[in-house]
PDB file of C-alpha atoms in Angstrom:
ATOM      1  CA  VAL R   1      85.259 114.989  93.120  1.00  0.00           C
ATOM      2  CA  LYS R   2      83.880 115.014  96.670  1.00  0.00           C
ATOM      3  CA  ALA R   3      83.349 112.594  99.538  1.00  0.00           C
ATOM      4  CA  THR R   4      81.895 112.426 103.030  1.00  0.00           C
ATOM      5  CA  ALA R   5      81.518 109.565 105.488  1.00  0.00           C
ATOM      6  CA  ASP R   6      78.172 108.678 103.843  1.00  0.00           C
ATOM      7  CA  ALA R   7      78.551 109.691 100.191  1.00  0.00           C
ATOM      8  CA  VAL R   8      80.976 109.905  97.293  1.00  0.00           C
ATOM      9  CA  ALA R   9      80.748 111.717  93.969  1.00  0.00           C
ATOM     10  CA  LEU R  10      82.828 110.733  90.955  1.00  0.00           C
ATOM     11  CA  ARG R  11      83.057 112.437  87.596  1.00  0.00           C
ATOM     12  CA  ARG R  12      83.406 110.219  84.539  1.00  0.00           C
ATOM     13  CA  ASN R  13      84.096 111.028  80.891  1.00  0.00           C
ATOM     14  CA  SER R  14      83.894 114.736  81.751  1.00  0.00           C
ATOM     15  CA  ASP R  15      80.113 114.777  81.292  1.00  0.00           C
ATOM     16  CA  GLN R  16      78.713 112.312  83.847  1.00  0.00           C
ATOM     17  CA  MET R  17      78.453 112.422  87.628  1.00  0.00           C
ATOM     18  CA  PHE R  18      78.025 109.304  89.739  1.00  0.00           C
ATOM     19  CA  VAL R  19      76.907 109.753  93.334  1.00  0.00           C
ATOM     20  CA  GLY R  20      76.822 106.810  95.734  1.00  0.00           C
ATOM     21  CA  PHE R  21      75.388 106.705  99.239  1.00  0.00           C
ATOM     22  CA  THR R  22      76.175 104.236 102.008  1.00  0.00           C
ATOM     23  CA  GLY R  23      73.684 101.637 103.123  1.00  0.00           C
ATOM     24  CA  THR R  24      72.207 101.108 106.523  1.00  0.00           C
ATOM     25  CA  ARG R  25      74.506 100.871 109.511  1.00  0.00           C
ATOM     26  CA  LEU R  26      72.592  99.668 112.507  1.00  0.00           C
ATOM     27  CA  PHE R  27      75.027 100.978 115.078  1.00  0.00           C
ATOM     28  CA  LYS R  28      77.671 103.642 115.391  1.00  0.00           C
ATOM     29  CA  ALA R  29      79.010 105.649 118.284  1.00  0.00           C
ATOM     30  CA  GLY R  30      76.074 106.925 120.270  1.00  0.00           C
ATOM     31  CA  GLY R  31      73.572 104.200 119.425  1.00  0.00           C
ATOM     32  CA  LEU R  32      71.191 103.457 116.583  1.00  0.00           C
ATOM     33  CA  SER R  33      72.116 105.122 113.344  1.00  0.00           C
ATOM     34  CA  ASP R  34      70.376 104.604 110.030  1.00  0.00           C
ATOM     35  CA  LEU R  35      67.546 102.483 111.355  1.00  0.00           C
ATOM     36  CA  MET R  36      65.619 105.605 112.313  1.00  0.00           C
ATOM     37  CA  ALA R  37      66.314 107.272 108.954  1.00  0.00           C
ATOM     38  CA  ASP R  38      65.083 104.153 107.142  1.00  0.00           C
ATOM     39  CA  ALA R  39      61.881 104.176 109.193  1.00  0.00           C
ATOM     40  CA  GLU R  40      61.367 107.882 108.440  1.00  0.00           C
ATOM     41  CA  LEU R  41      61.874 107.291 104.716  1.00  0.00           C
ATOM     42  CA  ALA R  42      59.568 104.262 104.704  1.00  0.00           C
ATOM     43  CA  THR R  43      56.777 106.212 106.400  1.00  0.00           C
ATOM     44  CA  ASN R  44      57.286 109.318 104.235  1.00  0.00           C
ATOM     45  CA  GLN R  45      58.047 111.681 107.113  1.00  0.00           C
ATOM     46  CA  LYS R  46      58.261 115.379 106.264  1.00  0.00           C
ATOM     47  CA  SER R  47      61.727 115.861 107.730  1.00  0.00           C
ATOM     48  CA  VAL R  48      64.472 113.242 107.402  1.00  0.00           C
ATOM     49  CA  THR R  49      67.889 114.556 108.440  1.00  0.00           C
ATOM     50  CA  ARG R  50      69.873 112.061 106.359  1.00  0.00           C
ATOM     51  CA  LEU R  51      67.775 112.868 103.292  1.00  0.00           C
ATOM     52  CA  THR R  52      68.351 116.593 103.776  1.00  0.00           C
ATOM     53  CA  GLU R  53      72.097 115.957 104.099  1.00  0.00           C
ATOM     54  CA  ALA R  54      72.073 113.835 100.927  1.00  0.00           C
ATOM     55  CA  ARG R  55      70.247 116.517  98.967  1.00  0.00           C
ATOM     56  CA  LEU R  56      72.675 119.176 100.177  1.00  0.00           C
ATOM     57  CA  PHE R  57      75.612 116.980  99.135  1.00  0.00           C
ATOM     58  CA  VAL R  58      74.210 116.516  95.622  1.00  0.00           C
ATOM     59  CA  ASN R  59      73.408 120.235  95.329  1.00  0.00           C
ATOM     60  CA  GLU R  60      76.968 121.154  96.389  1.00  0.00           C
ATOM     61  CA  VAL R  61      78.508 118.721  93.908  1.00  0.00           C
ATOM     62  CA  MET R  62      76.311 119.915  91.066  1.00  0.00           C
ATOM     63  CA  GLY R  63      76.952 123.558  91.968  1.00  0.00           C
ATOM     64  CA  GLU R  64      80.676 122.883  91.673  1.00  0.00           C
ATOM     65  CA  ASN R  65      80.133 121.150  88.303  1.00  0.00           C
ATOM     66  CA  PRO R  66      77.584 123.303  86.453  1.00  0.00           C
ATOM     67  CA  ASP R  67      78.525 121.839  83.081  1.00  0.00           C
ATOM     68  CA  ILE R  68      76.953 118.478  83.999  1.00  0.00           C
ATOM     69  CA  THR R  69      73.227 118.366  83.314  1.00  0.00           C
ATOM     70  CA  ASN R  70      70.712 116.602  85.559  1.00  0.00           C
ATOM     71  CA  THR R  71      70.192 113.948  82.902  1.00  0.00           C
ATOM     72  CA  ARG R  72      73.859 112.955  83.263  1.00  0.00           C
ATOM     73  CA  VAL R  73      73.740 112.366  87.040  1.00  0.00           C
ATOM     74  CA  HIS R  74      73.529 108.795  88.322  1.00  0.00           C
ATOM     75  CA  LEU R  75      72.491 108.139  91.946  1.00  0.00           C
ATOM     76  CA  SER R  76      72.990 104.781  93.613  1.00  0.00           C
ATOM     77  CA  GLY R  77      73.146 103.095  96.958  1.00  0.00           C
ATOM     78  CA  HIS R  78      71.157 100.961  99.313  1.00  0.00           C
ATOM     79  CA  SER R  79      68.531 102.400 101.608  1.00  0.00           C
ATOM     80  CA  LEU R  80      69.081 106.182 101.482  1.00  0.00           C
ATOM     81  CA  GLY R  81      70.726 105.997  98.059  1.00  0.00           C
ATOM     82  CA  GLY R  82      67.829 104.091  96.610  1.00  0.00           C
ATOM     83  CA  PHE R  83      65.378 106.593  98.022  1.00  0.00           C
ATOM     84  CA  VAL R  84      67.232 109.634  96.715  1.00  0.00           C
TER      85      VAL R  84
END
């Protein structure tokens, strides 16, 4: 249904949505990547950019698929995915 570099959403059996998030990548171009986001999640910071991006992704997917109820959405992943 939709994908980014960090997330993918798949529709199954016309009434279920599966959303998966990538795990921690210690390095990418420009330096440390998810290590900071993991620390922010672990310490319950008020603003976590990756979490905000993940929520926006899920909201976009669900907005494009209004026939799928929240009880039929499955979230998975390591690190960020587990938190969401």
